[in-house]
PDB file of C-alpha atoms in Angstrom:
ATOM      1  CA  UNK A 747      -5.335  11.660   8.226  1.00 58.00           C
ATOM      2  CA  UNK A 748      -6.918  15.105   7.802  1.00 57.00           C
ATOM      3  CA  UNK A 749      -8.170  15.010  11.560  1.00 61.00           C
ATOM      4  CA  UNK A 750      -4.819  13.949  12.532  1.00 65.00           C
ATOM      5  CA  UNK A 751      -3.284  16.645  10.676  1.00 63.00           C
ATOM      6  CA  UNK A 752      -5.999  19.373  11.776  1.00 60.00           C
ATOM      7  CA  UNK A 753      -5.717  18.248  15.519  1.00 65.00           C
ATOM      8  CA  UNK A 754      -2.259  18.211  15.243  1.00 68.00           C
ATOM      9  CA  UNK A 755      -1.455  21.557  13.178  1.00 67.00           C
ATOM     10  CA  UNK A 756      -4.659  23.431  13.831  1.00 63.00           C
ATOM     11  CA  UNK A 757      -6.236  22.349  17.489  1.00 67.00           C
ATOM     12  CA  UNK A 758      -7.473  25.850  17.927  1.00 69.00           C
ATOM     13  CA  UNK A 759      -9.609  25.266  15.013  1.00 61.00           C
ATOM     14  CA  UNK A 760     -10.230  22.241  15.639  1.00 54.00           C
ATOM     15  CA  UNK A 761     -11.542  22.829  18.801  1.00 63.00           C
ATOM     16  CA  UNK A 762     -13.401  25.661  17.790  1.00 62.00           C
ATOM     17  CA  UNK A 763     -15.248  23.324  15.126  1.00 55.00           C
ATOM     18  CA  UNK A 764     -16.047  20.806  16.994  1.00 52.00           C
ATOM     19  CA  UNK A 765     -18.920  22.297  18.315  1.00 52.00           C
ATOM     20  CA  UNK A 766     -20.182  23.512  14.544  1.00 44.00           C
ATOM     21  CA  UNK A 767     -23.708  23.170  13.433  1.00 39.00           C
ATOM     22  CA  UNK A 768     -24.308  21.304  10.015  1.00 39.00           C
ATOM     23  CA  UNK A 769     -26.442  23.806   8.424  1.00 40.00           C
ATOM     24  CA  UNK A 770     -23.691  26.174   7.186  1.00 40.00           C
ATOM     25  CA  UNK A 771     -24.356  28.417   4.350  1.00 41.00           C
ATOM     26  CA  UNK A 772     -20.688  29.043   3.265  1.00 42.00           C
ATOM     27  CA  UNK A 773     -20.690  29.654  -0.318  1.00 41.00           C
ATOM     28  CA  UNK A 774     -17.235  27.351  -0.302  1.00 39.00           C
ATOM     29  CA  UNK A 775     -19.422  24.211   0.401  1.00 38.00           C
ATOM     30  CA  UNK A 776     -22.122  25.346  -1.544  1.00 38.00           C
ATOM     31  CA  UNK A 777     -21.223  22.839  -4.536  1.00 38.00           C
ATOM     32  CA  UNK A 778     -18.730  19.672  -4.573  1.00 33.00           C
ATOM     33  CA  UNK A 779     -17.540  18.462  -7.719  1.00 35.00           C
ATOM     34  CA  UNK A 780     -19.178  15.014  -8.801  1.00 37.00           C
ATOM     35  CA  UNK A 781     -17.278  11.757 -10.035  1.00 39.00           C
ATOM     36  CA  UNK A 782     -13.062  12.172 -11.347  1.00 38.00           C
ATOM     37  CA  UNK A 783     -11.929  10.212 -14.288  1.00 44.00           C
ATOM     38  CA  UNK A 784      -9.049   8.338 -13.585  1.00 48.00           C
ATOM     39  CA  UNK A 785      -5.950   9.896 -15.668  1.00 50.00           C
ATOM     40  CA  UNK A 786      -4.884   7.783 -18.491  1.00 58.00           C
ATOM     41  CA  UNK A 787      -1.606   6.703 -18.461  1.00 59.00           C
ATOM     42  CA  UNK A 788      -1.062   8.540 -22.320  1.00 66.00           C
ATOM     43  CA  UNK A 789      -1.267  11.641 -21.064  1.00 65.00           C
ATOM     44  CA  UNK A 790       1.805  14.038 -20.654  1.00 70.00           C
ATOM     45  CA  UNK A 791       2.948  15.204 -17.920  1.00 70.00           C
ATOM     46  CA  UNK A 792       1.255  18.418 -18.039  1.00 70.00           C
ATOM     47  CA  UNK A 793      -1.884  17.045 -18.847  1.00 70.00           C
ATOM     48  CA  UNK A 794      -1.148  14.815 -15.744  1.00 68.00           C
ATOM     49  CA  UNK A 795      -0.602  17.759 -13.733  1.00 70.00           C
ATOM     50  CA  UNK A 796      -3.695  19.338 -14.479  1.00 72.00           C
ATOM     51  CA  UNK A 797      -5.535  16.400 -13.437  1.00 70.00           C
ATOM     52  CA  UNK A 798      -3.533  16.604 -10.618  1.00 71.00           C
ATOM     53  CA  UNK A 799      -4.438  19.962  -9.312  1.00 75.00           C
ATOM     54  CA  UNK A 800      -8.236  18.868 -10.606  1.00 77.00           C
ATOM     55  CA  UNK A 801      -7.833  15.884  -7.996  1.00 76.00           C
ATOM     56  CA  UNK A 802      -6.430  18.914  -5.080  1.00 75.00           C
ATOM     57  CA  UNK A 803      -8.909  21.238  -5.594  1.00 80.00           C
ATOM     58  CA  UNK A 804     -12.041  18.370  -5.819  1.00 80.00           C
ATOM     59  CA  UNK A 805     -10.057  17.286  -2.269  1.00 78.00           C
ATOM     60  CA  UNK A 806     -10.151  20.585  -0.787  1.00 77.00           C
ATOM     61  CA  UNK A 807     -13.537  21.327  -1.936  1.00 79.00           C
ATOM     62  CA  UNK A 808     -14.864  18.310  -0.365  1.00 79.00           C
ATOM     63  CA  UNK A 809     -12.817  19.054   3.233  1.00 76.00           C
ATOM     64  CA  UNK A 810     -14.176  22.352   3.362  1.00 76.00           C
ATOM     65  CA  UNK A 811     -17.905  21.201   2.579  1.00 80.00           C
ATOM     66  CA  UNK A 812     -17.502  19.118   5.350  1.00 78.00           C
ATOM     67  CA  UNK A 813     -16.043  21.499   7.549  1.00 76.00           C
ATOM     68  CA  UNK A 814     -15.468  25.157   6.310  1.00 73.00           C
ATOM     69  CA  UNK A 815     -12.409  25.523   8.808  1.00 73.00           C
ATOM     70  CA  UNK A 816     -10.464  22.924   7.344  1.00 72.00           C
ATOM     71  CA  UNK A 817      -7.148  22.912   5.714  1.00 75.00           C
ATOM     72  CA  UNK A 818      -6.186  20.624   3.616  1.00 73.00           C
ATOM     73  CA  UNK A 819      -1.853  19.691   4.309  1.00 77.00           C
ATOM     74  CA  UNK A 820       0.198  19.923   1.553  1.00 79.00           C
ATOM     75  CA  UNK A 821       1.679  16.661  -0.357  1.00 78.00           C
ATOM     76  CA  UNK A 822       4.504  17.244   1.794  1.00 85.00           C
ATOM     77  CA  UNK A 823       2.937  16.967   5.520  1.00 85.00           C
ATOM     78  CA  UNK A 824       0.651  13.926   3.901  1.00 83.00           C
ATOM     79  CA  UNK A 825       3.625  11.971   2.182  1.00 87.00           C
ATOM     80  CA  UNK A 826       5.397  12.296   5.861  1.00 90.00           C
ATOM     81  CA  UNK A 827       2.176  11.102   7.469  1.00 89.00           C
ATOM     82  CA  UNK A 828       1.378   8.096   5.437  1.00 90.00           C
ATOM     83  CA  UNK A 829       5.399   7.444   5.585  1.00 90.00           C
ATOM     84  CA  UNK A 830       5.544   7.903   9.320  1.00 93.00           C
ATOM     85  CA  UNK A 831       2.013   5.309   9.328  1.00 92.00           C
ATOM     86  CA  UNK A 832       3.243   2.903   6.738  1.00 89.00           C
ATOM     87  CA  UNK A 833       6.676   2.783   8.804  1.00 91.00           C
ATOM     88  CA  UNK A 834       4.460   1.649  12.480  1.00 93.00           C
ATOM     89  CA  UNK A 835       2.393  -0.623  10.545  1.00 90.00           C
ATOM     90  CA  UNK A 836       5.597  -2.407   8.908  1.00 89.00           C
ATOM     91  CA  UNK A 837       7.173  -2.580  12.352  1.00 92.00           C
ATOM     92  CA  UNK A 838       3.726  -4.510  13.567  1.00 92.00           C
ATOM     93  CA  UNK A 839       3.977  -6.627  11.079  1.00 90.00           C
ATOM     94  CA  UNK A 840       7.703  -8.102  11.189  1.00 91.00           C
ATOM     95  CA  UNK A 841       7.006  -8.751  15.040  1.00 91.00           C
ATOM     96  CA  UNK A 842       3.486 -10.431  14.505  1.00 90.00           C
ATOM     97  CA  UNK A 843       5.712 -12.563  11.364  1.00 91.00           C
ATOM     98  CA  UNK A 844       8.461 -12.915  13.846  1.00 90.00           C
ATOM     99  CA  UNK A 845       5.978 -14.713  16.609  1.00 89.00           C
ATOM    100  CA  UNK A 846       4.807 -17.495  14.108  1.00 90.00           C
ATOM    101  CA  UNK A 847       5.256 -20.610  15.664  1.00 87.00           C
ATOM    102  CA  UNK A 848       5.413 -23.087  12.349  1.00 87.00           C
ATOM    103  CA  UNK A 849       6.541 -22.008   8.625  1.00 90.00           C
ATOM    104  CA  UNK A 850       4.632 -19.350   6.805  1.00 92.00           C
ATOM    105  CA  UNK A 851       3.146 -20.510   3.060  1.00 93.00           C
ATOM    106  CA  UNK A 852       3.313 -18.246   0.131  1.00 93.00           C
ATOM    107  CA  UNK A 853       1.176 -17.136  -2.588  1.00 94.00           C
ATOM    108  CA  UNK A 854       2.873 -15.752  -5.585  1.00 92.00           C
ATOM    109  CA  UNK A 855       1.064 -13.753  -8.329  1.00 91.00           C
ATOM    110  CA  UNK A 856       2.676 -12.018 -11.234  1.00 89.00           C
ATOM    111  CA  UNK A 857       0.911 -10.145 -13.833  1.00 85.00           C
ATOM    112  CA  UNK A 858       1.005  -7.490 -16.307  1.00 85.00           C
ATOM    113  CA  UNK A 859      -1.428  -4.894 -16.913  1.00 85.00           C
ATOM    114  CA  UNK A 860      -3.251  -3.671 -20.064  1.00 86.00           C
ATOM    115  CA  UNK A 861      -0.379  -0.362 -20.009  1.00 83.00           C
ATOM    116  CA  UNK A 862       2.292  -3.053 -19.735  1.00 84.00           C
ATOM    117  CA  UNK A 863       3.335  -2.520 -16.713  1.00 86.00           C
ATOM    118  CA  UNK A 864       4.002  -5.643 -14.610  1.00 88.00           C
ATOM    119  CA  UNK A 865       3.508  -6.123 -10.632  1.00 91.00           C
ATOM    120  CA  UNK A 866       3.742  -8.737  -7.805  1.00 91.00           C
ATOM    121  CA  UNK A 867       1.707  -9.447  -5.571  1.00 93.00           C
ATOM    122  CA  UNK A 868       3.121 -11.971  -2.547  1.00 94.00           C
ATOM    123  CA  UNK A 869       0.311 -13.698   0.469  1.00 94.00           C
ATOM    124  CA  UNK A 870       1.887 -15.153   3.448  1.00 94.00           C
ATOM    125  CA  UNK A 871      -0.233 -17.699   5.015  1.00 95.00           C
ATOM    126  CA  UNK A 872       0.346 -19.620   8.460  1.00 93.00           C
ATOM    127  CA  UNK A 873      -1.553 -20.602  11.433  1.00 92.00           C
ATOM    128  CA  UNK A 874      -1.118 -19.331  15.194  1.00 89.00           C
ATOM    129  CA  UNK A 875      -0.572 -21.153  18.345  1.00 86.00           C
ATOM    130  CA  UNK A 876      -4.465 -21.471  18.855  1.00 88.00           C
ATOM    131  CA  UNK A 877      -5.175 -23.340  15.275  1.00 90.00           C
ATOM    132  CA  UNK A 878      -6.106 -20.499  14.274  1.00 92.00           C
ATOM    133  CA  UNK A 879      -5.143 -19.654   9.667  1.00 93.00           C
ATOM    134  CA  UNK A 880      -3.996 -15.953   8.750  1.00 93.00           C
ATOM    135  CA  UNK A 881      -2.941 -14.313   5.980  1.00 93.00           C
ATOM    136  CA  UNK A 882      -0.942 -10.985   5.381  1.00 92.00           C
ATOM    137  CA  UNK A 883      -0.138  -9.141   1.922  1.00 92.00           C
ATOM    138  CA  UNK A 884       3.643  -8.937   2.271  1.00 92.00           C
ATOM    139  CA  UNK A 885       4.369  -7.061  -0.564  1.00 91.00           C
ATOM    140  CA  UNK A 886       2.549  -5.742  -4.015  1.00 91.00           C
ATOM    141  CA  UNK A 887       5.787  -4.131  -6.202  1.00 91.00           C
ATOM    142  CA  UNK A 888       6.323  -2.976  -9.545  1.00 90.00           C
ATOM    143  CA  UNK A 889       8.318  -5.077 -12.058  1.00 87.00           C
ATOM    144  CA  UNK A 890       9.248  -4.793 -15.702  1.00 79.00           C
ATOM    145  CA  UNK A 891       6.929  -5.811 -17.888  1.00 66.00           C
ATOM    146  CA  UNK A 892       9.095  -8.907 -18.959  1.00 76.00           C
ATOM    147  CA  UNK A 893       9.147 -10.773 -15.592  1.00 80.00           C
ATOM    148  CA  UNK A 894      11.677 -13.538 -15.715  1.00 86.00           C
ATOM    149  CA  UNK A 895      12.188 -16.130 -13.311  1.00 86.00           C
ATOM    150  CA  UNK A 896      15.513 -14.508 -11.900  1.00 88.00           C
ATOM    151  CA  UNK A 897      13.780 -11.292 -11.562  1.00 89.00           C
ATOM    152  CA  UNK A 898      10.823 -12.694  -9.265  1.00 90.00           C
ATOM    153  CA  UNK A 899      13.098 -14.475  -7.302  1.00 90.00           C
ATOM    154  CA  UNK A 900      15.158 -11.136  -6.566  1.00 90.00           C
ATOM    155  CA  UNK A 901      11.628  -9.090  -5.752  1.00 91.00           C
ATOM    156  CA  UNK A 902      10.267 -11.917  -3.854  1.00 91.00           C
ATOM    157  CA  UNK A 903      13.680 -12.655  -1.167  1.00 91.00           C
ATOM    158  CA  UNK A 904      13.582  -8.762  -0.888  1.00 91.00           C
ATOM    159  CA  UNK A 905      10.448  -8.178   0.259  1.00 92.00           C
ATOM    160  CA  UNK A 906      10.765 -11.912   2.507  1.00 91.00           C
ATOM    161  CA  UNK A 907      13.911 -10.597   3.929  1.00 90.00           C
ATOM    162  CA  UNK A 908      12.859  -7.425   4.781  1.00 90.00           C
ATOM    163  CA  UNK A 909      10.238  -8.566   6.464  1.00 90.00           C
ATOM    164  CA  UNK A 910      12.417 -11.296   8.138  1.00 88.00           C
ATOM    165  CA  UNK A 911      10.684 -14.340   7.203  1.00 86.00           C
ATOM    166  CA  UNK A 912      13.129 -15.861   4.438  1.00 85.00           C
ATOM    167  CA  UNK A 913      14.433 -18.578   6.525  1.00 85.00           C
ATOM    168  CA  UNK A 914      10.338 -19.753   7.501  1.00 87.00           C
ATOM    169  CA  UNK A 915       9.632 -20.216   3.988  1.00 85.00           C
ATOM    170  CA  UNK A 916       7.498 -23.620   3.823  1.00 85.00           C
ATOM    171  CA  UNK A 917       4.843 -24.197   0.904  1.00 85.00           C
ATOM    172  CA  UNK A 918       4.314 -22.117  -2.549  1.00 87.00           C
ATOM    173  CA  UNK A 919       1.083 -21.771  -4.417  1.00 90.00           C
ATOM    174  CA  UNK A 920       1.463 -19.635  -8.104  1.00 88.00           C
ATOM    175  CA  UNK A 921       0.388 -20.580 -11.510  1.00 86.00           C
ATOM    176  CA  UNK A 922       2.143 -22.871 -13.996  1.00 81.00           C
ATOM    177  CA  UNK A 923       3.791 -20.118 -16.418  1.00 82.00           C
ATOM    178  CA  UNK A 924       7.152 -20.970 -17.485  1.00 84.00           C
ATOM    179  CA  UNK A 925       8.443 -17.586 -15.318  1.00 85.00           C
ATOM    180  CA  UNK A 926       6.988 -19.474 -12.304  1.00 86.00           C
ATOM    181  CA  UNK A 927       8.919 -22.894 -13.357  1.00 86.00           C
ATOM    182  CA  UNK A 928      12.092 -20.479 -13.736  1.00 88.00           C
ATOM    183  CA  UNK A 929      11.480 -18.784 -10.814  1.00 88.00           C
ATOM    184  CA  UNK A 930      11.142 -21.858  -8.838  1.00 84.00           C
ATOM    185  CA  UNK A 931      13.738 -23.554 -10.317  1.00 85.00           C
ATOM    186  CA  UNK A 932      16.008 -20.522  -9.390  1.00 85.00           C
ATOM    187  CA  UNK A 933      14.628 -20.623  -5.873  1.00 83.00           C
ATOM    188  CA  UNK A 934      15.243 -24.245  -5.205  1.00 79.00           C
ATOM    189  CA  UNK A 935      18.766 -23.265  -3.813  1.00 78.00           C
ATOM    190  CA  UNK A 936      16.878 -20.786  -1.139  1.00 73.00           C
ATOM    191  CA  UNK A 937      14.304 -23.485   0.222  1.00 67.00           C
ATOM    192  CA  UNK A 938      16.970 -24.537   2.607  1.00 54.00           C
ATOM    193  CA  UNK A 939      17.803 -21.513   4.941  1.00 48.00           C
ATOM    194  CA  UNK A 940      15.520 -23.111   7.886  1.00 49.00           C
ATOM    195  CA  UNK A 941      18.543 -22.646  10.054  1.00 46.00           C
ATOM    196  CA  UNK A 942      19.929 -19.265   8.858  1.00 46.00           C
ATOM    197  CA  UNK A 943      18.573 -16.020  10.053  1.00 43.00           C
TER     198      UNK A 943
END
């Protein structure tokens, strides 16, 4: 992302770099910070946020060791990146889901973390034309830490709708909670929309 955005942004540079010899003596790549602790989720906010600008400055730090000319893009021109990315890659996606042959299979795993904080994670599952079995992470979302039956179903025909693959919903494979018995029991209704779109 950083050559994209220095190519992009700063091709002067860039170009001027490319042809840069490794034994620089900048004083700016001199030393790179070591490991970063990963921020507790106790902290406060402006504890976070000095962690945060930690993390920035360790980034930029590390860019310039690598390459004194570089720039590293604000949050901004990175979020848009990584937006603009995630957006192609989604697109790829619902037409490669959209070109299976047969029924897709599901994996469904709910869990909640040591914080309490609760997340999804749903695996489609099928197999091409040529006999050949893939598998795609179709979503990984947040949930409340109490993560009824009602409220996977609602998460899970979200993410398969948006990815237009509701209606080629075939087998399931989750654990035995009793949120999974809810949630299939409140998905029973749903298993039939083979001929809706």
């Amino acid at each position: 992302m950083l050559t994209a955005h220095t190519k992009s942004c700063h091709l002067t540079e860039w170009e001027k770099a490319d042809g840069r010899t490794t034994n620089s003596t900048s004083s700016k790549s001199a030393a790179v910070p070591k490991a970063f602790q990963p921020v507790d989720p106790k902290l406060s906010p402006k504890e976070q946020q000095a962690i945060d600008d930690r993390f920035k400055r360790l980034i930029t730090e590390l860019a310039q060791a690598l390459n004194r000319l570089c720039e590293v893009p604000s949050r901004f021109t990175l979020k848009a990146c990584l937006c603009a990315d995630f957006e192609k890659y989604r697109q790829k996606v619902k037409a490669e889901l959209a070109n299976v042959p047969g029924r897709i299979s599901l994996t469904l795993d709910p869990w909640t973390s040591v914080a309490q904080e609760g997340y999804l994670g749903l695996t489609a599952h099928w197999v091409t034309s040529g006999f050949e079995l893939q598998e795609l992470l179709l979503g990984f979302v947040s949930l409340p830490a109490e993560h009824t039956g009602e409220v996977l179903k609602e998460e899970v025909m979200s993410i398969l709708r948006d990815h237009g693959t509701a209606h080629k919903m075939f087998a399931w494979t989750m654990d035995g909670a009793v949120n999974m018995k809810a949630f299939f029991n409140d998905m029973k209704p749903d298993l039939n929309l083979r001929d809706r779109a």
